Coordinates of C-alpha atoms in Angstrom, one line a residue:
Chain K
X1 CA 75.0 138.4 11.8
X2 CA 77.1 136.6 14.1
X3 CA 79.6 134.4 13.0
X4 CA 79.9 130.8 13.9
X5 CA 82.8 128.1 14.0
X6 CA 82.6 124.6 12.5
X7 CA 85.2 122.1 12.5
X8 CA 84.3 118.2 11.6
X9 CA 87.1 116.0 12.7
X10 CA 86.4 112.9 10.0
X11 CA 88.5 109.7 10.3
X12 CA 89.9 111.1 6.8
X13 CA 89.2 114.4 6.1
X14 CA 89.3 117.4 8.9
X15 CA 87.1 120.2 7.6
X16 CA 86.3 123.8 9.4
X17 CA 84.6 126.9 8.8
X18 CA 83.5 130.1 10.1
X19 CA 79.9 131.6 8.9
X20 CA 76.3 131.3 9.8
X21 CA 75.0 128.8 6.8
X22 CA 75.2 126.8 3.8
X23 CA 74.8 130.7 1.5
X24 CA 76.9 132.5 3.8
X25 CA 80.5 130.5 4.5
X26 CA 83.2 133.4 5.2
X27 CA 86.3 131.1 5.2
X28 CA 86.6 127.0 4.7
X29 CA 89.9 124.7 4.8
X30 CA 89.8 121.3 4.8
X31 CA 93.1 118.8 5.5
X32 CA 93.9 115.3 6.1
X33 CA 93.6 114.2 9.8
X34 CA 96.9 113.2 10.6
X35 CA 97.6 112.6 13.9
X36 CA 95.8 114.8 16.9
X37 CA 98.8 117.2 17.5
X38 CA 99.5 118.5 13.8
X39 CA 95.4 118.6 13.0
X40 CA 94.2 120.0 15.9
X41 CA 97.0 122.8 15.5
X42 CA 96.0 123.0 12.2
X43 CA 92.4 123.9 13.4
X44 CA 93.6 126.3 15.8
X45 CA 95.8 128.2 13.0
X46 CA 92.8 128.9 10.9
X47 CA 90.3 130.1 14.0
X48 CA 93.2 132.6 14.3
X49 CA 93.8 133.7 11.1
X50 CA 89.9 134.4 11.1
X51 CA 87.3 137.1 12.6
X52 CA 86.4 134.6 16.3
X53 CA 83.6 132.7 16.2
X54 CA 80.7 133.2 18.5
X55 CA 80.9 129.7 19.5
X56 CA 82.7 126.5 18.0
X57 CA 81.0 123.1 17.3
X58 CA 83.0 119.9 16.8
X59 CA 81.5 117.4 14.9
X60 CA 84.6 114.3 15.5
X61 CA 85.2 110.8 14.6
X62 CA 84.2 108.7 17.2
X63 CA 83.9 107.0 20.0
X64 CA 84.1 109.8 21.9
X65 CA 82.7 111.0 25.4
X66 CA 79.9 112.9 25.1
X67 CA 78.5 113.7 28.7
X68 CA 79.3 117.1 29.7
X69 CA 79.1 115.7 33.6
X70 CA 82.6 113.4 32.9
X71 CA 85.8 113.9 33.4
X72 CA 86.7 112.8 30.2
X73 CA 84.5 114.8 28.1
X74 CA 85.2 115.7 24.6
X75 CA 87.4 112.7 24.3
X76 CA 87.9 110.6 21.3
X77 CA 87.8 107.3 23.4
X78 CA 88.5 103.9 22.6
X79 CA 89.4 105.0 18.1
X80 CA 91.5 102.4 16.2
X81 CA 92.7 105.7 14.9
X82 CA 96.4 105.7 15.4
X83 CA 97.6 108.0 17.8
X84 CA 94.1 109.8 18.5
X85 CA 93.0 107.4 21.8
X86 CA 92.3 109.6 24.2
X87 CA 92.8 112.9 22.5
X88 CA 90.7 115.8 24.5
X89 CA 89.6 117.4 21.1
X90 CA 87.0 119.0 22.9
X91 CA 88.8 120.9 26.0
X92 CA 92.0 121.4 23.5
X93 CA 90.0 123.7 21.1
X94 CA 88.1 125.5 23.5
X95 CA 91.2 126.4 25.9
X96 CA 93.6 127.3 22.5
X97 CA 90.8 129.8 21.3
X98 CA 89.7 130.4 24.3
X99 CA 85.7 129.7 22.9
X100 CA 82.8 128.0 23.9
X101 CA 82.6 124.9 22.4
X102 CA 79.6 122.4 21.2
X103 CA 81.4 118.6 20.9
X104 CA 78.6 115.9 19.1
X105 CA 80.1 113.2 17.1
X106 CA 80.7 113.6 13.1
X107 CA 77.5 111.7 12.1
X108 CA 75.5 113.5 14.8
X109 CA 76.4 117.2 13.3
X110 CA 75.8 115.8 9.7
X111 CA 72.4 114.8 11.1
X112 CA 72.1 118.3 12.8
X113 CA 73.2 120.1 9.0
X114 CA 70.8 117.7 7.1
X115 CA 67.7 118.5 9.5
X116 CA 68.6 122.4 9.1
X117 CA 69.2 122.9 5.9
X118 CA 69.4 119.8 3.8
X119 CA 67.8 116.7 3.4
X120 CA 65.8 116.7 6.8
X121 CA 64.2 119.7 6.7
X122 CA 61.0 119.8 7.9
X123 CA 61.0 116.1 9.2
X124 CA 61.1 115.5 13.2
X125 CA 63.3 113.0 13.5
X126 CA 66.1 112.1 11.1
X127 CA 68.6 109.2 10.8
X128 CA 71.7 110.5 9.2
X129 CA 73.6 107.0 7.6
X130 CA 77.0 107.0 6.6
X131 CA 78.6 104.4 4.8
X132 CA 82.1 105.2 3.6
X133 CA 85.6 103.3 5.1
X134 CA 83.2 102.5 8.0
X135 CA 79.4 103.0 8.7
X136 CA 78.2 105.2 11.4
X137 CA 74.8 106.9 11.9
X138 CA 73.8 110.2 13.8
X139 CA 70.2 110.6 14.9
X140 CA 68.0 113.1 16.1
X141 CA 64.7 112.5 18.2
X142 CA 62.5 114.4 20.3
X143 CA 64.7 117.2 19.0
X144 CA 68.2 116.6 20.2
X145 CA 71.0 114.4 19.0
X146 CA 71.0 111.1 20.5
X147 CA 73.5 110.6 22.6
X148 CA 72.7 108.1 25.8
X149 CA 75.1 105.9 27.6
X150 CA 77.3 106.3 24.8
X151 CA 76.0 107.0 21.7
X152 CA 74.5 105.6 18.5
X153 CA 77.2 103.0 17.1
X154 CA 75.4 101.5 14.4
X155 CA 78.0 100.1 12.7
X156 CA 78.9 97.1 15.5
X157 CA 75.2 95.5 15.4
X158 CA 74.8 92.3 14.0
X159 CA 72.7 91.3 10.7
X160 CA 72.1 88.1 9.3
X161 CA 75.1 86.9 7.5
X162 CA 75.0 83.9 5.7
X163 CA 78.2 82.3 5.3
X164 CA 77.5 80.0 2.7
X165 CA 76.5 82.9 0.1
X166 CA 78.8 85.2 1.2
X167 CA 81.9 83.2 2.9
X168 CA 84.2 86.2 3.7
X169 CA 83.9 86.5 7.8
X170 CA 84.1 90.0 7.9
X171 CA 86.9 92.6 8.4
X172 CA 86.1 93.9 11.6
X173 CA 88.9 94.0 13.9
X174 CA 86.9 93.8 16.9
X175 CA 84.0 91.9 15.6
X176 CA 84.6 89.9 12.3
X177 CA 80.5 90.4 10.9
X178 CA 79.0 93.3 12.3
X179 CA 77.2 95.5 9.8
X180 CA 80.2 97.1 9.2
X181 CA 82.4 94.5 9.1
X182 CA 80.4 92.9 6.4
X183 CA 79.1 96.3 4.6
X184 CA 81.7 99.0 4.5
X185 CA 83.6 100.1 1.7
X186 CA 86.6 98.4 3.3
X187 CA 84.5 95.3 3.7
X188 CA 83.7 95.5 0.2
X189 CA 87.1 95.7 -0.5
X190 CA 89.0 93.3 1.2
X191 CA 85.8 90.8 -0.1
X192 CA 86.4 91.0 -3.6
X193 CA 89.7 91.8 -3.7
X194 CA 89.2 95.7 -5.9
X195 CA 88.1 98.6 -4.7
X196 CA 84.5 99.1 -4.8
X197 CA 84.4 101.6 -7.6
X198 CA 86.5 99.1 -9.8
X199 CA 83.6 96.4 -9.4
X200 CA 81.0 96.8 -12.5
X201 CA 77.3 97.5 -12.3
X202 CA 76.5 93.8 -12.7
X203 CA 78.8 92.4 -10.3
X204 CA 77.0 90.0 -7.5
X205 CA 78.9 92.3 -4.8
X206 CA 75.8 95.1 -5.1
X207 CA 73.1 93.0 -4.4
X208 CA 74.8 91.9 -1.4
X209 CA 75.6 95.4 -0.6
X210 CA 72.4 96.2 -0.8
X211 CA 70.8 93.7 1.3
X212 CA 73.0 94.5 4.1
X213 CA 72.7 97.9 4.0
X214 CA 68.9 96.9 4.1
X215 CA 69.1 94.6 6.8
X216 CA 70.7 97.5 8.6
X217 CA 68.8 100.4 8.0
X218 CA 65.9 98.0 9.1
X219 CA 67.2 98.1 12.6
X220 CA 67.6 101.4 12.7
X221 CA 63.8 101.5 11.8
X222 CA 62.8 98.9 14.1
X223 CA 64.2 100.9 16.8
X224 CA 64.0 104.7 16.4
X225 CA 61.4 104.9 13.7
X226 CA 63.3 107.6 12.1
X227 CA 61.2 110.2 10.0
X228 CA 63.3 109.9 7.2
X229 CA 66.3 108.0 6.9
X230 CA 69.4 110.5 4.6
X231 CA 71.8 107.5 3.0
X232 CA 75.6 109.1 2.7
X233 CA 79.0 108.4 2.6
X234 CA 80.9 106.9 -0.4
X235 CA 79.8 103.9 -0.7
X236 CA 76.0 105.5 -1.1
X237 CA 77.5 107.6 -3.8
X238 CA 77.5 104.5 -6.4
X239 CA 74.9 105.0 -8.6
X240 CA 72.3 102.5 -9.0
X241 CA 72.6 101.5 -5.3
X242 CA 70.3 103.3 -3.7
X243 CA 67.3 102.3 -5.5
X244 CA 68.1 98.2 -4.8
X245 CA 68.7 99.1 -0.9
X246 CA 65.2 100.5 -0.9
X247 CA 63.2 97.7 -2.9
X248 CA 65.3 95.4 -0.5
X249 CA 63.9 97.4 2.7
X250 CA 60.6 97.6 1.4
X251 CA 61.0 93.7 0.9
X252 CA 61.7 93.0 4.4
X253 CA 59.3 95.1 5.8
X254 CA 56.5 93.8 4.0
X255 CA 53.9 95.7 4.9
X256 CA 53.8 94.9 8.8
X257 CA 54.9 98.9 9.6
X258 CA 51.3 101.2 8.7
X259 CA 52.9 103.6 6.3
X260 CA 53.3 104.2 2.8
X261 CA 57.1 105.8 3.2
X262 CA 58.1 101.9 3.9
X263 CA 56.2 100.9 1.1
X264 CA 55.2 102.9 -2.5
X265 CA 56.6 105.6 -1.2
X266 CA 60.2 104.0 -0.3
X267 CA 61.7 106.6 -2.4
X268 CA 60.7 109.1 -0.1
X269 CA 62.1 107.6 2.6
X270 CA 65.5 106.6 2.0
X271 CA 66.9 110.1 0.8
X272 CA 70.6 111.4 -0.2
X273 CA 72.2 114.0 1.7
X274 CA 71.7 117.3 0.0
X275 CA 74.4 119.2 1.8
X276 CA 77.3 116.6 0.3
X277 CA 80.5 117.1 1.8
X278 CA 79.5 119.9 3.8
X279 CA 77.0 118.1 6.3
X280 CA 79.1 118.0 9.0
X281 CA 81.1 121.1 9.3
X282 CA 77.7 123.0 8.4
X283 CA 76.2 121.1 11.7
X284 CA 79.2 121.8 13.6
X285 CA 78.0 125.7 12.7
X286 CA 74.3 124.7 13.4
X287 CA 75.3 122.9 16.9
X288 CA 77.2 126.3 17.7
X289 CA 74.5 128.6 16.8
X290 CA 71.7 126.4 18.4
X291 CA 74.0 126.4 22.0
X292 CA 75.1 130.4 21.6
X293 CA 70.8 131.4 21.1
Chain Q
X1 CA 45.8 115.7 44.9
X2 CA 44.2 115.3 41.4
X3 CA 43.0 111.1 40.1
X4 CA 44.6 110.3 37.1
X5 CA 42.9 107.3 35.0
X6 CA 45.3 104.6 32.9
X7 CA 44.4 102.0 30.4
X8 CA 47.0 99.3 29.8
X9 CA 44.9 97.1 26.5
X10 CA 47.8 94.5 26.1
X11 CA 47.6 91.9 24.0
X12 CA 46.3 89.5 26.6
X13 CA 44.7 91.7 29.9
X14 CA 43.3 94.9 30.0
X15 CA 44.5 97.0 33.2
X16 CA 42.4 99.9 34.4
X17 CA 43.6 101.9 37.3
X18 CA 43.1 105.2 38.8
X19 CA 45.4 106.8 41.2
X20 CA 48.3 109.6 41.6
X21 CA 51.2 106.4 41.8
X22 CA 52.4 103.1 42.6
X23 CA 51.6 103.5 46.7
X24 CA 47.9 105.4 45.8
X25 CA 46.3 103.4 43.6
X26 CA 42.8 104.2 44.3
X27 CA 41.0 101.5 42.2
X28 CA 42.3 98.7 39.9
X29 CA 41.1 96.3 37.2
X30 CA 42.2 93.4 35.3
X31 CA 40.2 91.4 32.4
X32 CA 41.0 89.5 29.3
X33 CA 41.2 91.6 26.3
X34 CA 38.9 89.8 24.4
X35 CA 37.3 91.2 21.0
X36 CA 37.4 95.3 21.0
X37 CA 33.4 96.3 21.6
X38 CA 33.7 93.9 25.0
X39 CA 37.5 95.2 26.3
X40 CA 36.3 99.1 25.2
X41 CA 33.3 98.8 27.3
X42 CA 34.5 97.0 30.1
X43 CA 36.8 100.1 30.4
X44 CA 34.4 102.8 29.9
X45 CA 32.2 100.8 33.1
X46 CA 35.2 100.9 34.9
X47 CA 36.2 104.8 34.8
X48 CA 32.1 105.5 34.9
X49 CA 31.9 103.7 38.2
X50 CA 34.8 105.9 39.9
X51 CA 35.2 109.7 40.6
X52 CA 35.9 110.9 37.1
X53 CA 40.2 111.3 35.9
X54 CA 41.5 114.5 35.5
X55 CA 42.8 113.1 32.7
X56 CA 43.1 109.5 30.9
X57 CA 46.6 107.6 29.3
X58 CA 46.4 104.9 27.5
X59 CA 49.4 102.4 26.7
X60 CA 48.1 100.2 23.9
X61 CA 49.5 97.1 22.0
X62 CA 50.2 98.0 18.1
X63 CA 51.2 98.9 16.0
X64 CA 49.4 102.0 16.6
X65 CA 48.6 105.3 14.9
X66 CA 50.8 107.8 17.3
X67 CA 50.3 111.0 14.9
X68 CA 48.4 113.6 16.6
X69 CA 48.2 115.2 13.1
X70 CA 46.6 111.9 11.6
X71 CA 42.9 111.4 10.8
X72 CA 43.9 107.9 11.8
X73 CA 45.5 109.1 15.4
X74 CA 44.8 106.4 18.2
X75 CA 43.8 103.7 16.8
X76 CA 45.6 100.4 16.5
X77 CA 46.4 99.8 12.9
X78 CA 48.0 96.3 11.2
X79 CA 47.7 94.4 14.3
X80 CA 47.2 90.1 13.5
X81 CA 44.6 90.1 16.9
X82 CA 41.4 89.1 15.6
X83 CA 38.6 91.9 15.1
X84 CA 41.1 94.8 16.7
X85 CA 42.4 96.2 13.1
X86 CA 41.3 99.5 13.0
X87 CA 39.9 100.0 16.0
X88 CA 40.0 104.1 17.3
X89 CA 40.9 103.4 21.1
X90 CA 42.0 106.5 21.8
X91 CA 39.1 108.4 20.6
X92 CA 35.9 106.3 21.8
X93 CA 37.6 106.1 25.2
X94 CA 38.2 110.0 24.9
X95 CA 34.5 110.7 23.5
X96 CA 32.7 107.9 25.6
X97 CA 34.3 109.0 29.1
X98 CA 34.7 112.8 28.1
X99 CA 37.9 112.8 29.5
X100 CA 41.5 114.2 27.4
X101 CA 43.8 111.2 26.6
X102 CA 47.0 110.4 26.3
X103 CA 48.0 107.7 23.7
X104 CA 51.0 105.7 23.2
X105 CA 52.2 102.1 23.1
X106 CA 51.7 99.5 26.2
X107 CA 55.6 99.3 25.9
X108 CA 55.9 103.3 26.0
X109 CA 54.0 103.1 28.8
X110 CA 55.9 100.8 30.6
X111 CA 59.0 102.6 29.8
X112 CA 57.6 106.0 31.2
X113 CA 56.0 104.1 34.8
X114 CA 59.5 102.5 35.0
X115 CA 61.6 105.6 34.3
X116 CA 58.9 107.5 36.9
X117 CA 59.0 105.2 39.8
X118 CA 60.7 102.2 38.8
X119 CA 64.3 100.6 37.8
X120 CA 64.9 103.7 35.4
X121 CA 64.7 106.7 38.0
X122 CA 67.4 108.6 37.6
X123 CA 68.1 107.4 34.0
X124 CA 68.1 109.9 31.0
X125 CA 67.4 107.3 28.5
X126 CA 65.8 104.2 29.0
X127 CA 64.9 100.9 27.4
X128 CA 61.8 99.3 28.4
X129 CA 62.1 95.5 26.3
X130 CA 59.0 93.0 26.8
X131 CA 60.1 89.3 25.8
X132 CA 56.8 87.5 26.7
X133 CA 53.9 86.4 23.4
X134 CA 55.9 89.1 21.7
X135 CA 58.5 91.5 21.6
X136 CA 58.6 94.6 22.0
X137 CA 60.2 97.5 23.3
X138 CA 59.1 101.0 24.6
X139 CA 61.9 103.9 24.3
X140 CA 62.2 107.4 26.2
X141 CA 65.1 109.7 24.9
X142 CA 65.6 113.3 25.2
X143 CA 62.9 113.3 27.9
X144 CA 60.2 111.5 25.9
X145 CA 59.1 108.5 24.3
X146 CA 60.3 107.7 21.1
X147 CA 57.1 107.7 18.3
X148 CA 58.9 109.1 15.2
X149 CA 57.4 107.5 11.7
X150 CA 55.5 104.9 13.4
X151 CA 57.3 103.3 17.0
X152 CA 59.3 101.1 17.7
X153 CA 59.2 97.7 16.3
X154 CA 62.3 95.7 17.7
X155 CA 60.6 92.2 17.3
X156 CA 60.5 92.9 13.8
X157 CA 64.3 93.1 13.1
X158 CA 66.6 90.7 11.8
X159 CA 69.3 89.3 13.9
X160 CA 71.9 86.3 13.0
X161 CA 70.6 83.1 12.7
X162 CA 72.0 79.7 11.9
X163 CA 70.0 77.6 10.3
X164 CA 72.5 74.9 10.9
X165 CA 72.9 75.4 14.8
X166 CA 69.2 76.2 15.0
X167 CA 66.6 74.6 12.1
X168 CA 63.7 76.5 13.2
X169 CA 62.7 79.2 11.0
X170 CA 61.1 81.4 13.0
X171 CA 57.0 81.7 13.6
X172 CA 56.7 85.4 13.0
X173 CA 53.3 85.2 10.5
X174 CA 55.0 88.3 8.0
X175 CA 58.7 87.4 8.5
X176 CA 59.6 84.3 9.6
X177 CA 63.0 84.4 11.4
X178 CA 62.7 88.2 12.7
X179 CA 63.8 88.7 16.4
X180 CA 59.9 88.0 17.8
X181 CA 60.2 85.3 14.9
X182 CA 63.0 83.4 16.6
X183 CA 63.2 84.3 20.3
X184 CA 59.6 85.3 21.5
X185 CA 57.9 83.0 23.9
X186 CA 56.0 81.9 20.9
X187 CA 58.8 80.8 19.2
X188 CA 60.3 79.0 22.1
X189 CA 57.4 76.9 22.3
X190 CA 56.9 75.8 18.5
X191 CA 61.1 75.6 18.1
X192 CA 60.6 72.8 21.1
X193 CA 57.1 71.6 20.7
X194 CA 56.7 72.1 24.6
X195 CA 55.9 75.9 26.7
X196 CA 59.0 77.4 28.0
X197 CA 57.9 77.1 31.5
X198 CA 58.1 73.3 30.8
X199 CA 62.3 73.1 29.5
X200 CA 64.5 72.1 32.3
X201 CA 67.5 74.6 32.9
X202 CA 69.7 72.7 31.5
X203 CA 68.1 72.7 27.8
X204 CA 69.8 73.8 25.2
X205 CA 67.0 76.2 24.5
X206 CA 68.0 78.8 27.0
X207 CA 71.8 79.4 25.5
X208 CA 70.1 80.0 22.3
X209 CA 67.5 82.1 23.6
X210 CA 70.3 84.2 25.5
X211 CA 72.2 84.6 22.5
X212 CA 69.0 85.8 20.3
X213 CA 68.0 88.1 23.1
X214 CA 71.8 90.0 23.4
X215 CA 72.0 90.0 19.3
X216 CA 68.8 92.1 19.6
X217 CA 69.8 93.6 22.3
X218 CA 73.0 94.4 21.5
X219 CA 70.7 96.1 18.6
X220 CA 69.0 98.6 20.6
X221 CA 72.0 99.7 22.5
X222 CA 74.2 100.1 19.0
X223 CA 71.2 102.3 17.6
X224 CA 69.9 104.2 20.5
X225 CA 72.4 104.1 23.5
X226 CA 70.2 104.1 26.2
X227 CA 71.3 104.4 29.6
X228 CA 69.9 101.3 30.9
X229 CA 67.5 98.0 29.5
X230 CA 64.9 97.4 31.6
X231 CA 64.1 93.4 30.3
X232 CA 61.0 92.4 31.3
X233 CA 58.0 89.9 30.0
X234 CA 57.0 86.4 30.6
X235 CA 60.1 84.7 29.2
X236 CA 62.7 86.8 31.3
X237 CA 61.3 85.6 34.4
X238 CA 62.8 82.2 33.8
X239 CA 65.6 82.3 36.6
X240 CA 69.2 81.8 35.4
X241 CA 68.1 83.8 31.7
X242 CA 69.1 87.4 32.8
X243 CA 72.6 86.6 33.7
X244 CA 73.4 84.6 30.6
X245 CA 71.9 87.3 28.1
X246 CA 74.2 89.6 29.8
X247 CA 76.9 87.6 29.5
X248 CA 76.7 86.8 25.8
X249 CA 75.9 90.9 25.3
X250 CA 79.1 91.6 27.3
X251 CA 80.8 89.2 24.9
X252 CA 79.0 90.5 21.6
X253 CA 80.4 94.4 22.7
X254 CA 83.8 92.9 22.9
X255 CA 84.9 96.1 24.8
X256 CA 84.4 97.9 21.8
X257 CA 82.2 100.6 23.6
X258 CA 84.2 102.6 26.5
X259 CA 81.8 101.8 29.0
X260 CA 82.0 99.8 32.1
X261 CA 77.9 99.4 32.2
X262 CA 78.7 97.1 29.1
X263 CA 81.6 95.9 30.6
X264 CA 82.3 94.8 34.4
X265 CA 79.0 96.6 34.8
X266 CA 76.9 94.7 33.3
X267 CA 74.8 93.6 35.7
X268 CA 73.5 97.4 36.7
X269 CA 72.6 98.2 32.5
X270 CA 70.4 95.2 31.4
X271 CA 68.2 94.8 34.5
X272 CA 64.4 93.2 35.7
X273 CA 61.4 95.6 35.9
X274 CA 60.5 96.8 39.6
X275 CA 56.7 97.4 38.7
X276 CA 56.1 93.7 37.6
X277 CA 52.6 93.8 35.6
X278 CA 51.9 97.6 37.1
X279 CA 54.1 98.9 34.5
X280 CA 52.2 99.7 31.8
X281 CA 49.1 101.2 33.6
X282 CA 51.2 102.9 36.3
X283 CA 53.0 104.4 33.0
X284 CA 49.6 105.5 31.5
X285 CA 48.6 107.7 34.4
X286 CA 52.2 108.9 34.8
X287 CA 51.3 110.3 30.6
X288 CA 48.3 111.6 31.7
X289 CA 49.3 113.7 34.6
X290 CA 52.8 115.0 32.6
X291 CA 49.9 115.7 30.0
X292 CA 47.7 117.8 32.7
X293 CA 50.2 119.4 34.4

């Protein structure tokens, strides 16, 4: 069996590893991403410390540049991230290890590992949510990752926010109440003034939570129509959530889409990822396999 | 060079056409789409008194069933049009005419005759939006339309609204102050008790319809990043509406995505429709000869 090369470059966490699936991972390292120069070295020092990979696929933070015809491809673009505007994460793998490199963003190649061989098996078109520090979404259709003039940002629509019940103007720094600016885990945060696992089960922030994150998904419905929708991230990880985002969903659907998957079957519908931490740097593998074949 | 037949059943006309393109349209046909027996057969007389199609598309209003693996395949499903609930288009058109078909949305269809020989040649991804009765939108990504669970939806989403800057609470029958619910033609005329066509430019109805049109706009991109928005529909013909939903989307991005199209470039990413009302139909037989051939 060949061996493949998966790195995902989160905004916290930089994962990679070299092997050809979830049951057969050879090596794995994960590291905080400091800035580009000491994590992308730190990348390059385990590919060489290992057997090379076939093919390498980089799962990164975004935005980044993902048409192959510009000259700035493989770029993290216009990232908060300190230090990591317009880092060529792309060309600067491929030219140290001298490998051929697949570059999708982190959400994309979780959506990639979650159709493979997690959560979205079997299901054409998947939505892969994350809501963590910020909310992001990857998406397949029609059998590719979306990419498109950009690619999906999910987290910079707008949802209904109503500033009586919920005063705090969102946290944002370039739009105050987008989805994630009202509904991250930092949002949550800076709301109530404790992190979010601090709050208690019966504290008025989840039912918020959950509408937002309901309001959102339902865009994300309303325009790609996902086959299943995989809910991940840390903020997903609080238990009890995930069954008040769905009633919610089904709630504001009510009944006007002809399918049982936005109604009884909700539970179907909106899923948890089954690959956990491993999503991305297993689609980073996946990507590299699927490009190599 | 082989005839191709397409069906545009909108929610208002019916357009029958049968041709190779936009400059060989062989025969065309416009009625009312009344109740579903009179528009069905009206159709059927049509194709009968022409040299058969080699084959048949057919862009339909919904929501729709778009599952070729669905006992329920083809036929429109939830719709509120009187009488059309459950009606099989697809497969009376198919077993009346004896002809193959190909079945999508009016607004998939548009996007496809657009993308073929219209304002998105050349485009990977497009956006075909409709802001007339309605809204809707038709999406093509990784070089086919977007069907996935059901189709798209956009009118159905929920986009900021101010009940304090704006009273109205949206007409939409199931949800009240969705995107159709607030900025539809519709809506226009119940929010100001007088059509559209009849509000001078100065009204404060188009700055608010500008703004609800880039929130959902703004929408679309942030989900599916498509390469350009076609806008088309009743309402956008108002002169002086394009440039100021541009505007406010331009203002909405904030720069946030590393683009000039949503930037300085505005102007070339939301755009009008080149194939006015031919759209849909040219779209249909654009389906059924990529389906023949």
């Amino acid at each position: 069996m060949k061996l493949y090369g998966g790195v995902e470059t989160g905004g916290t966490w930089c994962v990679c590893a070299l092997g050809t699936g979830p049951g057969d991972i050879r090596a794995r390292e994960q590291f905080p991403t400091t800035c580009p120069e000491e994590t992308l070295e730190r990348v390059v020092e385990f590919f060489e410390n290992h057997p090379p990979p076939e093919a390498l696929g980089i799962g990164s933070f975004g935005p980044v540049d993902l048409d192959r015809n510009s000259p700035t491809w493989g770029q993290v673009t216009t990232t908060p991230k300190p230090g990591w505007q317009r880092t060529p994460v792309a060309t600067v793998l491929r030219d140290r290890l001298n490998v051929a490199v697949v570059f999708d963003t982190d959400v994309n190649a979780a959506a990639v590992g979650e159709q493979r061989w997690g959560a979205g098996r079997g299901r054409a078109s998947v939505c892969y949510l994350t809501v963590g520090t910020g909310i992001g979404a990857g998406l397949i259709i029609n059998g590719k990752p979306v990419h498109g003039l950009v690619h999906p940002e999910v987290g910079h629509m707008r949802i209904p926010h109503d500033a009586h019940a919920d005063p705090f103007g969102g946290n944002c720094p370039v739009h105050g109440d987008c989805w994630e600016g009202l509904a991250s885990g930092r949002a949550i945060a800076e709301r109530w003034g404790t992190l979010p696992t601090e709050l208690p089960d019966n504290h008025p922030a989840w039912p918020l939570e959950a509408d937002y994150l309901a309001q959102g998904i339902l865009s994300i419905v309303c325009v790609a129509s996902p086959h299943r929708v995989i809910a991940g991230g840390g903020v997903m990880q609080r238990p009890g959530l995930l069954p008040i985002v769905r009633q919610r969903l089904r709630d504001l659907v009510a009944g006007y889409l002809d399918t049982p998957l936005l109604g009884v079957g909700i539970d179907d519908y909106v899923v948890s990822p089954e690959l956990g931490d491993d999503a991305g740097v297993l689609g980073a593998i996946a990507l590299a396999q699927a490009a190599n074949s």
